[in-house]
Amino acid sequence: PIVATVHTTARGEAKYNSSWLYKVGFWFEDKTLGKADAIICVSKSIAEEMKDRSNIFVIPHSLPQFQNTEYGFQKNRKQNSKFTILYSGRLERRKRVLLLLQALPYLLQPVCLNLLGDGEQRGFLEYQQSFYLGGKHDISFLGYVSNKSSEYWKYFEMADIFVCPSLYEGDPQTILEAMSYGLPIVASDIPACREMLGDSALFFEPDNLSDLVHKIDSFIVSSGLREIFGLKAFGRAKERPTAKEIANQIIGIYEKVC
């Protein structure tokens, strides 16, 4: 028996990437999934893309290991002199990190932007940052850091908010990490982010610069709003299934098809 797990689809990726690899990927994905006895999708939004297929099961990512088990730690974050924004993820076109850079000159005050991750757009984004710094903002390209290291979580401790400007996601693990750390979140209003976050984030219209600026500024000016949404995100994260629960669900699917 074949059990396939789908995090994102080639069809979805191809909307934001012109590479011929995605066209080949679409063909390969279609052939592979056509032979699958069961297809595990990491979110309902990905399952919706696969609605022409049968034997679909939705199993989201499990909750990451909590660095802290109580929300109170959020009040004791490491304080920087500047308001600190964190992004974690691939540096590629569909992630729209450029939009986040473009938002900086319009924010109400200077900020520190920490970018965790690597990808094919890193060189382009490092070149572009000179147009958006204006001598006021600090931008750090931190590269890939394993989420199993204490260094990775250090940047969550330093952050005031987490921003996800992506145009397409499956079940964004880095958002779940930010939720589990009690960070207030600004996210693009796309199905996967809505599904994961519910009402525990400020959403902006995808690719809308002024709306992104407005939502970030809302958190900048109000520590009370940050506290409210950080607590909401933390509480919603704790509702996610554990790794053991996810494992049992997957075992159950294998037992059905074997």
mmCIF file of C-alpha atoms in Angstrom:
data_model
loop_
_atom_site.group_PDB
_atom_site.id
_atom_site.type_symbol
_atom_site.label_atom_id
_atom_site.label_comp_id
_atom_site.label_asym_id
_atom_site.label_seq_id
_atom_site.Cartn_x
_atom_site.Cartn_y
_atom_site.Cartn_z
ATOM 1 C CA PRO A 1 0.000 0.000 0.000
ATOM 2 C CA ILE A 2 1.044 3.607 -0.646
ATOM 3 C CA VAL A 3 0.334 6.396 1.845
ATOM 4 C CA ALA A 4 1.280 9.877 0.633
ATOM 5 C CA THR A 5 1.611 12.985 2.795
ATOM 6 C CA VAL A 6 0.989 16.360 1.138
ATOM 7 C CA HIS A 7 2.315 19.553 2.768
ATOM 8 C CA THR A 8 1.753 21.826 -0.232
ATOM 9 C CA THR A 9 0.727 20.983 -3.791
ATOM 10 C CA ALA A 10 2.731 21.518 -6.956
ATOM 11 C CA ARG A 11 -0.334 23.249 -8.382
ATOM 12 C CA GLY A 12 -0.386 25.688 -5.478
ATOM 13 C CA GLU A 13 3.366 26.298 -5.593
ATOM 14 C CA ALA A 14 3.318 26.851 -9.368
ATOM 15 C CA LYS A 15 1.071 29.916 -8.963
ATOM 16 C CA TYR A 16 3.987 31.774 -7.405
ATOM 17 C CA ASN A 17 6.996 30.108 -9.061
ATOM 18 C CA SER A 18 7.674 30.129 -12.798
ATOM 19 C CA SER A 19 10.354 27.427 -12.687
ATOM 20 C CA TRP A 20 9.833 24.471 -15.036
ATOM 21 C CA LEU A 21 10.523 22.228 -12.036
ATOM 22 C CA TYR A 22 7.036 22.896 -10.732
ATOM 23 C CA LYS A 23 5.506 21.780 -14.025
ATOM 24 C CA VAL A 24 7.458 18.531 -13.757
ATOM 25 C CA GLY A 25 6.462 18.376 -10.101
ATOM 26 C CA PHE A 26 2.793 18.667 -11.008
ATOM 27 C CA TRP A 27 3.073 15.709 -13.376
ATOM 28 C CA PHE A 28 4.992 13.630 -10.806
ATOM 29 C CA GLU A 29 2.565 14.585 -8.027
ATOM 30 C CA ASP A 30 -0.433 13.634 -10.161
ATOM 31 C CA LYS A 31 1.032 10.223 -11.010
ATOM 32 C CA THR A 32 2.114 9.469 -7.438
ATOM 33 C CA LEU A 33 -1.122 10.499 -5.767
ATOM 34 C CA GLY A 34 -3.083 8.579 -8.364
ATOM 35 C CA LYS A 35 -1.473 5.388 -7.033
ATOM 36 C CA ALA A 36 -1.899 6.237 -3.344
ATOM 37 C CA ASP A 37 -4.220 4.159 -1.163
ATOM 38 C CA ALA A 38 -4.457 7.052 1.298
ATOM 39 C CA ILE A 39 -3.478 10.735 1.119
ATOM 40 C CA ILE A 40 -2.652 12.631 4.304
ATOM 41 C CA CYS A 41 -3.045 16.421 3.996
ATOM 42 C CA VAL A 42 -1.576 18.675 6.678
ATOM 43 C CA SER A 43 -4.550 21.065 6.616
ATOM 44 C CA LYS A 44 -8.121 21.368 5.411
ATOM 45 C CA SER A 45 -7.026 24.004 2.907
ATOM 46 C CA ILE A 46 -4.628 21.535 1.273
ATOM 47 C CA ALA A 47 -7.329 18.847 1.334
ATOM 48 C CA GLU A 48 -9.600 21.283 -0.506
ATOM 49 C CA GLU A 49 -7.028 21.445 -3.304
ATOM 50 C CA MET A 50 -7.218 17.645 -3.509
ATOM 51 C CA LYS A 51 -11.019 17.430 -3.481
ATOM 52 C CA ASP A 52 -11.106 15.565 -6.800
ATOM 53 C CA ARG A 53 -9.398 12.620 -5.065
ATOM 54 C CA SER A 54 -10.696 10.042 -2.598
ATOM 55 C CA ASN A 55 -9.168 8.599 0.575
ATOM 56 C CA ILE A 56 -8.182 12.023 1.925
ATOM 57 C CA PHE A 57 -7.276 12.384 5.615
ATOM 58 C CA VAL A 58 -6.420 15.664 7.350
ATOM 59 C CA ILE A 59 -3.721 15.425 10.006
ATOM 60 C CA PRO A 60 -2.063 18.732 11.001
ATOM 61 C CA HIS A 61 1.405 19.234 12.423
ATOM 62 C CA SER A 62 1.785 18.410 16.076
ATOM 63 C CA LEU A 63 2.487 21.049 18.653
ATOM 64 C CA PRO A 64 6.218 21.878 18.894
ATOM 65 C CA GLN A 65 8.003 21.227 22.157
ATOM 66 C CA PHE A 66 7.067 24.040 24.523
ATOM 67 C CA GLN A 67 9.997 26.095 25.703
ATOM 68 C CA ASN A 68 7.699 27.364 28.446
ATOM 69 C CA THR A 69 4.459 25.860 29.731
ATOM 70 C CA GLU A 70 2.847 28.981 31.173
ATOM 71 C CA TYR A 71 2.007 32.199 29.384
ATOM 72 C CA GLY A 72 3.498 34.432 32.071
ATOM 73 C CA PHE A 73 6.980 34.062 30.574
ATOM 74 C CA GLN A 74 5.846 36.318 27.719
ATOM 75 C CA LYS A 75 6.025 39.326 30.014
ATOM 76 C CA ASN A 76 9.697 38.671 30.705
ATOM 77 C CA ARG A 77 11.013 38.810 27.159
ATOM 78 C CA LYS A 78 14.469 40.125 26.448
ATOM 79 C CA GLN A 79 13.920 43.791 25.680
ATOM 80 C CA ASN A 80 15.672 45.477 22.771
ATOM 81 C CA SER A 81 15.952 49.222 22.311
ATOM 82 C CA LYS A 82 13.881 48.879 19.126
ATOM 83 C CA PHE A 83 10.564 47.167 18.538
ATOM 84 C CA THR A 84 11.524 43.736 17.183
ATOM 85 C CA ILE A 85 9.757 41.873 14.369
ATOM 86 C CA LEU A 86 10.526 38.214 13.675
ATOM 87 C CA TYR A 87 10.102 36.294 10.438
ATOM 88 C CA SER A 88 11.018 32.611 10.181
ATOM 89 C CA GLY A 89 10.786 30.591 6.978
ATOM 90 C CA ARG A 90 12.145 30.137 3.493
ATOM 91 C CA LEU A 91 13.316 33.198 1.580
ATOM 92 C CA GLU A 92 11.423 32.581 -1.641
ATOM 93 C CA ARG A 93 8.926 34.428 -3.795
ATOM 94 C CA ARG A 94 5.693 33.000 -2.391
ATOM 95 C CA LYS A 95 6.750 33.938 1.144
ATOM 96 C CA ARG A 96 6.657 37.659 0.194
ATOM 97 C CA VAL A 97 9.463 38.724 2.519
ATOM 98 C CA LEU A 98 10.060 41.621 0.115
ATOM 99 C CA LEU A 99 6.654 43.030 1.109
ATOM 100 C CA LEU A 100 7.800 43.014 4.729
ATOM 101 C CA LEU A 101 10.929 44.971 3.782
ATOM 102 C CA GLN A 102 8.821 47.408 1.779
ATOM 103 C CA ALA A 103 6.637 48.042 4.826
ATOM 104 C CA LEU A 104 9.496 49.298 7.005
ATOM 105 C CA PRO A 105 9.723 52.941 5.789
ATOM 106 C CA TYR A 106 6.021 53.454 6.510
ATOM 107 C CA LEU A 107 5.989 52.165 10.091
ATOM 108 C CA LEU A 108 5.422 54.621 12.934
ATOM 109 C CA GLN A 109 8.829 54.004 14.480
ATOM 110 C CA PRO A 110 12.195 52.373 13.739
ATOM 111 C CA VAL A 111 12.240 48.593 14.188
ATOM 112 C CA CYS A 112 14.595 45.650 14.303
ATOM 113 C CA LEU A 113 13.687 42.946 11.764
ATOM 114 C CA ASN A 114 15.170 39.477 12.297
ATOM 115 C CA LEU A 115 14.878 37.113 9.333
ATOM 116 C CA LEU A 116 15.432 33.436 10.167
ATOM 117 C CA GLY A 117 15.842 31.185 7.138
ATOM 118 C CA ASP A 118 17.498 30.849 3.775
ATOM 119 C CA GLY A 119 16.458 30.411 0.159
ATOM 120 C CA GLU A 120 16.944 31.470 -3.429
ATOM 121 C CA GLN A 121 15.799 35.058 -2.782
ATOM 122 C CA ARG A 122 18.300 35.798 -0.030
ATOM 123 C CA GLY A 123 20.807 37.599 -2.266
ATOM 124 C CA PHE A 124 18.044 39.625 -3.903
ATOM 125 C CA LEU A 125 16.544 40.588 -0.542
ATOM 126 C CA GLU A 126 19.919 41.541 0.925
ATOM 127 C CA TYR A 127 20.429 43.836 -2.073
ATOM 128 C CA GLN A 128 16.919 45.283 -1.732
ATOM 129 C CA GLN A 129 17.269 46.060 1.983
ATOM 130 C CA SER A 130 19.398 49.130 1.240
ATOM 131 C CA PHE A 131 16.340 50.771 -0.290
ATOM 132 C CA TYR A 132 14.261 50.299 2.868
ATOM 133 C CA LEU A 133 16.695 50.882 5.717
ATOM 134 C CA GLY A 134 16.858 54.669 5.583
ATOM 135 C CA GLY A 135 19.332 54.598 8.465
ATOM 136 C CA LYS A 136 16.506 53.917 10.935
ATOM 137 C CA HIS A 137 15.866 50.194 10.831
ATOM 138 C CA ASP A 138 18.031 47.197 11.706
ATOM 139 C CA ILE A 139 17.664 44.184 9.399
ATOM 140 C CA SER A 140 19.461 40.925 10.175
ATOM 141 C CA PHE A 141 19.617 38.002 7.737
ATOM 142 C CA LEU A 142 20.305 35.180 10.171
ATOM 143 C CA GLY A 143 20.305 32.251 7.744
ATOM 144 C CA TYR A 144 19.134 28.766 8.598
ATOM 145 C CA VAL A 145 19.092 27.941 12.299
ATOM 146 C CA SER A 146 17.747 24.584 13.486
ATOM 147 C CA ASN A 147 14.635 24.794 15.628
ATOM 148 C CA LYS A 148 16.228 22.125 17.802
ATOM 149 C CA SER A 149 18.859 24.634 18.968
ATOM 150 C CA SER A 150 18.574 27.151 21.801
ATOM 151 C CA GLU A 151 19.854 29.835 19.402
ATOM 152 C CA TYR A 152 16.696 29.483 17.306
ATOM 153 C CA TRP A 153 14.391 30.081 20.254
ATOM 154 C CA LYS A 154 16.507 33.018 21.419
ATOM 155 C CA TYR A 155 15.077 35.061 18.543
ATOM 156 C CA PHE A 156 11.537 34.243 19.664
ATOM 157 C CA GLU A 157 12.438 35.522 23.142
ATOM 158 C CA MET A 158 13.729 38.763 21.626
ATOM 159 C CA ALA A 159 10.703 39.369 19.384
ATOM 160 C CA ASP A 160 7.758 41.643 20.072
ATOM 161 C CA ILE A 161 5.686 40.210 17.203
ATOM 162 C CA PHE A 162 5.860 37.568 14.471
ATOM 163 C CA VAL A 163 4.909 38.351 10.856
ATOM 164 C CA CYS A 164 3.958 35.886 8.114
ATOM 165 C CA PRO A 165 3.385 37.686 4.769
ATOM 166 C CA SER A 166 3.169 34.468 2.713
ATOM 167 C CA LEU A 167 0.845 34.027 -0.274
ATOM 168 C CA TYR A 168 0.571 30.249 0.060
ATOM 169 C CA GLU A 169 1.040 27.755 2.883
ATOM 170 C CA GLY A 170 0.025 24.253 3.877
ATOM 171 C CA ASP A 171 0.166 24.151 7.680
ATOM 172 C CA PRO A 172 2.814 26.752 8.539
ATOM 173 C CA GLN A 173 5.031 25.282 11.228
ATOM 174 C CA THR A 174 6.801 28.563 12.012
ATOM 175 C CA ILE A 175 3.474 30.212 12.844
ATOM 176 C CA LEU A 176 2.733 27.326 15.199
ATOM 177 C CA GLU A 177 6.132 27.889 16.815
ATOM 178 C CA ALA A 178 5.324 31.590 17.289
ATOM 179 C CA MET A 179 1.930 30.670 18.770
ATOM 180 C CA SER A 180 3.535 28.226 21.190
ATOM 181 C CA TYR A 181 5.821 31.041 22.319
ATOM 182 C CA GLY A 182 2.924 33.428 22.926
ATOM 183 C CA LEU A 183 3.951 35.883 20.233
ATOM 184 C CA PRO A 184 1.373 38.285 18.781
ATOM 185 C CA ILE A 185 1.078 37.475 15.066
ATOM 186 C CA VAL A 186 0.386 39.446 11.898
ATOM 187 C CA ALA A 187 -0.462 37.061 9.047
ATOM 188 C CA SER A 188 -1.676 37.232 5.482
ATOM 189 C CA ASP A 189 -5.336 36.351 5.160
ATOM 190 C CA ILE A 190 -4.945 33.060 3.301
ATOM 191 C CA PRO A 191 -6.828 29.803 4.030
ATOM 192 C CA ALA A 192 -3.977 27.979 5.806
ATOM 193 C CA CYS A 193 -3.254 30.900 8.151
ATOM 194 C CA ARG A 194 -6.958 31.390 8.937
ATOM 195 C CA GLU A 195 -7.325 27.688 9.647
ATOM 196 C CA MET A 196 -4.378 27.626 12.027
ATOM 197 C CA LEU A 197 -4.904 30.955 13.780
ATOM 198 C CA GLY A 198 -8.666 31.459 13.910
ATOM 199 C CA ASP A 199 -9.220 34.802 15.653
ATOM 200 C CA SER A 200 -5.855 34.786 17.434
ATOM 201 C CA ALA A 201 -3.979 37.057 14.965
ATOM 202 C CA LEU A 202 -4.278 40.311 13.054
ATOM 203 C CA PHE A 203 -4.792 39.470 9.379
ATOM 204 C CA PHE A 204 -3.952 41.642 6.404
ATOM 205 C CA GLU A 205 -5.065 41.361 2.797
ATOM 206 C CA PRO A 206 -2.410 39.327 0.909
ATOM 207 C CA ASP A 207 0.089 41.518 -0.955
ATOM 208 C CA ASN A 208 -1.548 44.704 0.396
ATOM 209 C CA LEU A 209 1.296 46.892 1.651
ATOM 210 C CA SER A 210 -0.814 49.545 3.379
ATOM 211 C CA ASP A 211 -2.866 46.925 5.213
ATOM 212 C CA LEU A 212 0.298 45.154 6.394
ATOM 213 C CA VAL A 213 1.715 48.458 7.662
ATOM 214 C CA HIS A 214 -1.548 49.236 9.481
ATOM 215 C CA LYS A 215 -1.630 45.860 11.251
ATOM 216 C CA ILE A 216 2.025 46.038 12.347
ATOM 217 C CA ASP A 217 1.503 49.622 13.587
ATOM 218 C CA SER A 218 -1.508 48.432 15.588
ATOM 219 C CA PHE A 219 0.805 46.197 17.606
ATOM 220 C CA ILE A 220 3.571 48.807 17.792
ATOM 221 C CA VAL A 221 1.373 51.391 19.495
ATOM 222 C CA SER A 222 -0.452 49.057 21.891
ATOM 223 C CA SER A 223 1.259 46.759 24.348
ATOM 224 C CA GLY A 224 -2.213 45.817 25.569
ATOM 225 C CA LEU A 225 -3.198 44.580 22.117
ATOM 226 C CA ARG A 226 0.020 42.566 21.945
ATOM 227 C CA GLU A 227 -0.803 41.000 25.298
ATOM 228 C CA ILE A 228 -4.334 40.077 24.177
ATOM 229 C CA PHE A 229 -3.269 38.463 20.909
ATOM 230 C CA GLY A 230 -0.200 36.800 22.390
ATOM 231 C CA LEU A 231 -2.422 35.136 24.983
ATOM 232 C CA LYS A 232 -4.949 34.119 22.305
ATOM 233 C CA ALA A 233 -2.228 32.571 20.143
ATOM 234 C CA PHE A 234 -0.714 30.718 23.095
ATOM 235 C CA GLY A 235 -4.080 29.320 24.130
ATOM 236 C CA ARG A 236 -4.908 28.193 20.597
ATOM 237 C CA ALA A 237 -1.512 26.505 20.260
ATOM 238 C CA LYS A 238 -2.176 24.416 23.357
ATOM 239 C CA GLU A 239 -5.311 23.052 21.669
ATOM 240 C CA ARG A 240 -3.232 21.445 18.911
ATOM 241 C CA PRO A 241 -2.791 17.645 18.985
ATOM 242 C CA THR A 242 0.362 16.255 20.566
ATOM 243 C CA ALA A 243 2.977 14.285 18.654
ATOM 244 C CA LYS A 244 1.658 11.073 20.250
ATOM 245 C CA GLU A 245 -1.906 11.838 19.144
ATOM 246 C CA ILE A 246 -0.720 12.571 15.605
ATOM 247 C CA ALA A 247 1.287 9.320 15.546
ATOM 248 C CA ASN A 248 -1.779 7.330 16.600
ATOM 249 C CA GLN A 249 -3.854 8.912 13.825
ATOM 250 C CA ILE A 250 -1.217 8.023 11.230
ATOM 251 C CA ILE A 251 -0.959 4.452 12.546
ATOM 252 C CA GLY A 252 -4.725 4.200 12.231
ATOM 253 C CA ILE A 253 -4.562 5.150 8.548
ATOM 254 C CA TYR A 254 -1.874 2.542 7.835
ATOM 255 C CA GLU A 255 -3.987 -0.070 9.575
ATOM 256 C CA LYS A 256 -6.934 0.795 7.326
ATOM 257 C CA VAL A 257 -5.022 0.407 4.071
ATOM 258 C CA CYS A 258 -2.809 -2.549 4.999
#
